[in-house]
CSV table of N, CA and C in Angstrom, one decimal:
chain,number,residue,atom,x,y,z
A,295,MET,N,113.0,123.9,115.3
A,295,MET,CA,112.5,122.8,114.0
A,295,MET,C,111.4,123.0,113.6
A,296,GLY,N,111.3,123.1,112.2
A,296,GLY,CA,110.3,123.5,111.3
A,296,GLY,C,109.3,122.1,111.0
A,297,PRO,N,108.7,122.4,110.4
A,297,PRO,CA,107.4,121.0,109.9
A,297,PRO,C,108.5,120.3,109.4
A,298,GLN,N,107.9,118.9,109.7
A,298,GLN,CA,108.3,117.5,109.3
A,298,GLN,C,107.5,116.7,108.4
A,299,VAL,N,108.2,116.2,107.5
A,299,VAL,CA,107.5,115.0,106.4
A,299,VAL,C,108.2,113.8,106.5
A,300,THR,N,107.0,113.0,106.0
A,300,THR,CA,107.6,111.6,105.7
A,300,THR,C,107.3,111.3,104.3
A,301,SER,N,108.3,110.6,103.8
A,301,SER,CA,107.7,110.2,102.5
A,301,SER,C,107.6,108.4,102.7
A,302,GLY,N,107.8,107.9,103.8
A,302,GLY,CA,107.3,106.7,104.1
A,302,GLY,C,106.0,106.3,105.2
A,303,TYR,N,106.3,105.2,105.7
A,303,TYR,CA,105.6,105.2,107.0
A,303,TYR,C,106.5,105.0,108.3
A,304,LYS,N,107.7,104.8,107.9
A,304,LYS,CA,108.5,104.4,109.1
A,304,LYS,C,109.0,105.9,109.4
A,305,PRO,N,109.0,106.1,111.3
A,305,PRO,CA,109.5,107.1,112.0
A,305,PRO,C,110.9,108.1,111.3
A,306,ASP,N,111.6,106.7,110.8
A,306,ASP,CA,112.9,107.4,110.5
A,306,ASP,C,113.0,108.0,109.0
A,307,GLU,N,112.0,107.6,108.3
A,307,GLU,CA,112.0,108.4,107.1
A,307,GLU,C,111.5,110.1,106.7
A,308,VAL,N,111.6,110.3,108.2
A,308,VAL,CA,111.6,111.6,108.2
A,308,VAL,C,112.5,113.1,107.4
A,309,SER,N,112.1,113.9,107.1
A,309,SER,CA,112.7,115.1,106.4
A,309,SER,C,111.8,116.8,107.0
A,310,ASP,N,112.4,117.7,107.1
A,310,ASP,CA,112.1,119.1,106.6
A,310,ASP,C,111.4,119.2,105.8
A,311,LEU,N,110.1,119.8,106.2
A,311,LEU,CA,109.2,120.4,104.8
A,311,LEU,C,109.9,120.8,103.5
A,312,SER,N,111.0,121.5,103.9
A,312,SER,CA,111.7,122.5,102.8
A,312,SER,C,112.3,121.2,101.6
A,313,GLU,N,112.7,120.4,102.6
A,313,GLU,CA,113.4,119.1,101.8
A,313,GLU,C,112.4,118.7,100.7
A,314,MET,N,111.7,118.8,100.6
A,314,MET,CA,110.2,118.0,99.9
A,314,MET,C,109.3,119.1,98.9
A,315,GLU,N,109.9,120.5,99.4
A,315,GLU,CA,109.5,121.1,98.1
A,315,GLU,C,109.7,120.8,96.8
A,316,GLY,N,108.2,121.3,96.4
A,316,GLY,CA,108.1,120.9,95.0
A,316,GLY,C,107.3,119.4,94.8
A,317,THR,N,107.9,118.7,95.5
A,317,THR,CA,107.5,117.0,95.0
A,317,THR,C,106.0,116.8,95.4
A,318,PRO,N,105.4,116.1,94.4
A,318,PRO,CA,103.8,116.1,94.5
A,318,PRO,C,104.0,115.1,95.5
A,319,VAL,N,102.3,114.9,95.9
A,319,VAL,CA,102.0,114.4,97.0
A,319,VAL,C,100.7,113.7,97.0
A,320,ASP,N,100.2,112.4,97.1
A,320,ASP,CA,99.2,111.8,96.9
A,320,ASP,C,98.4,112.1,97.9
A,321,GLN,N,98.7,112.0,99.2
A,321,GLN,CA,98.5,112.0,100.9
A,321,GLN,C,98.9,113.2,101.5
A,322,VAL,N,98.0,113.5,102.3
A,322,VAL,CA,98.8,114.3,103.6
A,322,VAL,C,98.0,113.7,104.8
A,323,TYR,N,98.9,113.7,105.5
A,323,TYR,CA,98.4,113.2,107.4
A,323,TYR,C,98.7,114.0,108.2
A,324,ILE,N,97.4,114.7,109.1
A,324,ILE,CA,98.1,115.7,109.9
A,324,ILE,C,97.8,114.9,111.3
A,325,GLY,N,99.0,114.6,111.8
A,325,GLY,CA,98.9,113.8,113.5
A,325,GLY,C,100.0,113.5,113.7
A,326,SER,N,100.3,112.5,114.4
A,326,SER,CA,101.6,111.6,114.7
A,326,SER,C,101.4,109.9,115.3
A,327,CYS,N,102.1,109.5,115.4
A,327,CYS,CA,101.4,108.0,115.7
A,327,CYS,C,100.8,108.0,117.2
A,328,THR,N,101.2,109.2,118.3
A,328,THR,CA,99.9,109.5,119.1
A,328,THR,C,98.5,110.4,119.1
A,329,ASN,N,98.9,110.2,117.7
A,329,ASN,CA,97.6,111.5,116.8
A,329,ASN,C,98.1,113.0,117.3
A,330,GLY,N,96.8,113.7,116.7
A,330,GLY,CA,97.3,115.2,117.3
A,330,GLY,C,96.7,115.8,118.3
A,331,ARG,N,97.3,116.8,118.9
A,331,ARG,CA,96.8,117.4,120.0
A,331,ARG,C,96.4,118.5,119.7
A,332,ILE,N,95.7,119.5,120.4
A,332,ILE,CA,95.4,121.0,120.0
A,332,ILE,C,96.3,121.8,119.2
A,333,GLU,N,97.5,121.6,120.1
A,333,GLU,CA,98.5,122.3,119.4
A,333,GLU,C,98.9,122.2,118.3
A,334,ASP,N,99.2,121.0,117.8
A,334,ASP,CA,99.5,120.6,116.5
A,334,ASP,C,98.2,120.8,115.4
A,335,LEU,N,97.0,120.9,115.8
A,335,LEU,CA,96.1,121.1,114.7
A,335,LEU,C,96.4,122.8,114.9
A,336,ARG,N,96.3,123.3,115.7
A,336,ARG,CA,96.4,125.2,115.7
A,336,ARG,C,97.7,125.4,114.7
A,337,ILE,N,98.3,124.9,114.9
A,337,ILE,CA,99.9,124.9,113.7
A,337,ILE,C,99.5,124.8,112.6
A,338,SER,N,99.2,123.3,112.6
A,338,SER,CA,98.9,122.8,110.7
A,338,SER,C,97.7,124.4,110.4
A,339,ALA,N,97.1,124.4,111.0
A,339,ALA,CA,95.7,125.8,110.4
A,339,ALA,C,96.4,126.8,110.1
A,340,SER,N,97.4,127.0,110.7
A,340,SER,CA,98.5,128.4,110.2
A,340,SER,C,98.7,128.3,109.2
A,341,PHE,N,99.7,126.8,108.8
A,341,PHE,CA,100.2,126.8,107.7
A,341,PHE,C,99.4,126.4,106.3
A,342,LEU,N,97.5,126.3,106.9
A,342,LEU,CA,97.1,125.8,105.5
A,342,LEU,C,96.1,127.2,105.3
A,343,LYS,N,95.5,128.1,106.3
A,343,LYS,CA,94.8,129.0,105.9
A,343,LYS,C,95.0,130.0,104.8
A,344,GLY,N,93.8,130.0,104.2
A,344,GLY,CA,94.3,130.7,102.5
A,344,GLY,C,94.4,129.7,102.1
A,345,LYS,N,94.6,128.6,101.8
A,345,LYS,CA,95.1,127.5,100.7
A,345,LYS,C,93.9,126.2,101.0
A,346,LYS,N,94.1,125.7,99.4
A,346,LYS,CA,93.4,124.6,99.6
A,346,LYS,C,94.4,123.2,98.8
A,347,ILE,N,93.6,122.5,99.3
A,347,ILE,CA,94.5,121.0,99.3
A,347,ILE,C,93.8,120.7,97.8
A,348,SER,N,94.5,120.2,96.8
A,348,SER,CA,94.3,119.9,95.2
A,348,SER,C,92.9,118.3,95.4
A,349,PRO,N,92.3,118.4,94.5
A,349,PRO,CA,91.1,117.8,94.9
A,349,PRO,C,91.7,116.5,94.3
A,350,PHE,N,93.1,116.3,93.9
A,350,PHE,CA,94.0,114.7,93.6
A,350,PHE,C,94.7,114.4,95.2
A,351,THR,N,94.4,115.3,96.2
A,351,THR,CA,95.4,114.6,97.4
A,351,THR,C,94.0,114.9,98.2
A,352,ARG,N,94.6,113.3,99.0
A,352,ARG,CA,93.8,112.8,100.1
A,352,ARG,C,93.8,113.7,101.5
A,353,GLY,N,93.5,114.2,102.3
A,353,GLY,CA,94.0,115.0,103.5
A,353,GLY,C,93.5,114.2,104.5
A,354,ILE,N,94.0,114.1,105.3
A,354,ILE,CA,93.5,113.2,106.6
A,354,ILE,C,94.3,114.3,108.2
A,355,VAL,N,93.2,114.4,108.9
A,355,VAL,CA,93.5,115.2,110.4
A,355,VAL,C,93.4,114.0,111.3
A,356,SER,N,93.9,113.8,112.3
A,356,SER,CA,93.8,112.8,112.8
A,356,SER,C,93.7,113.2,114.7
A,357,PRO,N,93.0,114.2,114.8
A,357,PRO,CA,92.9,114.4,116.6
A,357,PRO,C,92.8,113.4,117.3
A,358,ALA,N,93.9,113.5,118.4
A,358,ALA,CA,94.0,112.5,119.7
A,358,ALA,C,92.6,112.0,120.7
A,359,THR,N,91.9,112.9,120.4
A,359,THR,CA,90.4,112.6,121.1
A,359,THR,C,89.4,113.1,121.0
A,360,PRO,N,88.5,112.7,121.2
A,360,PRO,CA,86.8,113.3,120.8
A,360,PRO,C,86.9,114.8,120.6
A,361,LEU,N,87.3,114.7,122.4
A,361,LEU,CA,87.6,115.9,122.7
A,361,LEU,C,88.0,117.5,122.1
A,362,ILE,N,89.4,116.8,121.7
A,362,ILE,CA,90.2,117.9,120.8
A,362,ILE,C,89.6,118.1,119.1
A,363,PHE,N,88.9,116.6,119.2
A,363,PHE,CA,88.3,116.9,117.7
A,363,PHE,C,87.3,118.0,117.7
A,364,ARG,N,86.6,117.9,119.0
A,364,ARG,CA,85.3,119.0,118.9
A,364,ARG,C,85.9,120.8,119.4
A,365,GLN,N,86.9,120.7,120.2
A,365,GLN,CA,87.6,122.1,120.0
A,365,GLN,C,88.3,122.5,118.7
A,366,ALA,N,88.8,121.4,118.2
A,366,ALA,CA,89.4,121.7,116.8
A,366,ALA,C,88.0,122.5,115.8
A,367,ASP,N,87.3,121.6,115.9
A,367,ASP,CA,85.8,122.0,115.1
A,367,ASP,C,85.3,123.4,115.5
A,368,ASP,N,85.3,123.7,117.0
A,368,ASP,CA,84.8,124.7,117.2
A,368,ASP,C,85.8,126.1,117.0
A,369,GLU,N,86.8,125.9,117.1
A,369,GLU,CA,87.8,126.5,116.6
A,369,GLU,C,87.9,126.9,115.1
A,370,GLY,N,87.3,126.1,114.2
A,370,GLY,CA,87.5,126.6,113.0
A,370,GLY,C,88.4,125.5,111.9
């Protein structure tokens, strides 16, 4: 299974990222309904490495705990 995206706010509105290619976005949320595990954040970081988010796109990262936040921050 590859990266998943939702075009809405409900879990059943999810698609493979490849299906949304070329679609403009206003907001990106990295996490889940239970927030992001360190493994989730590492995978997301590998996809984003060397790229920048548009200044017109809001980027939100939601670590599951303060410990995961600190660990992700320490890892860069």
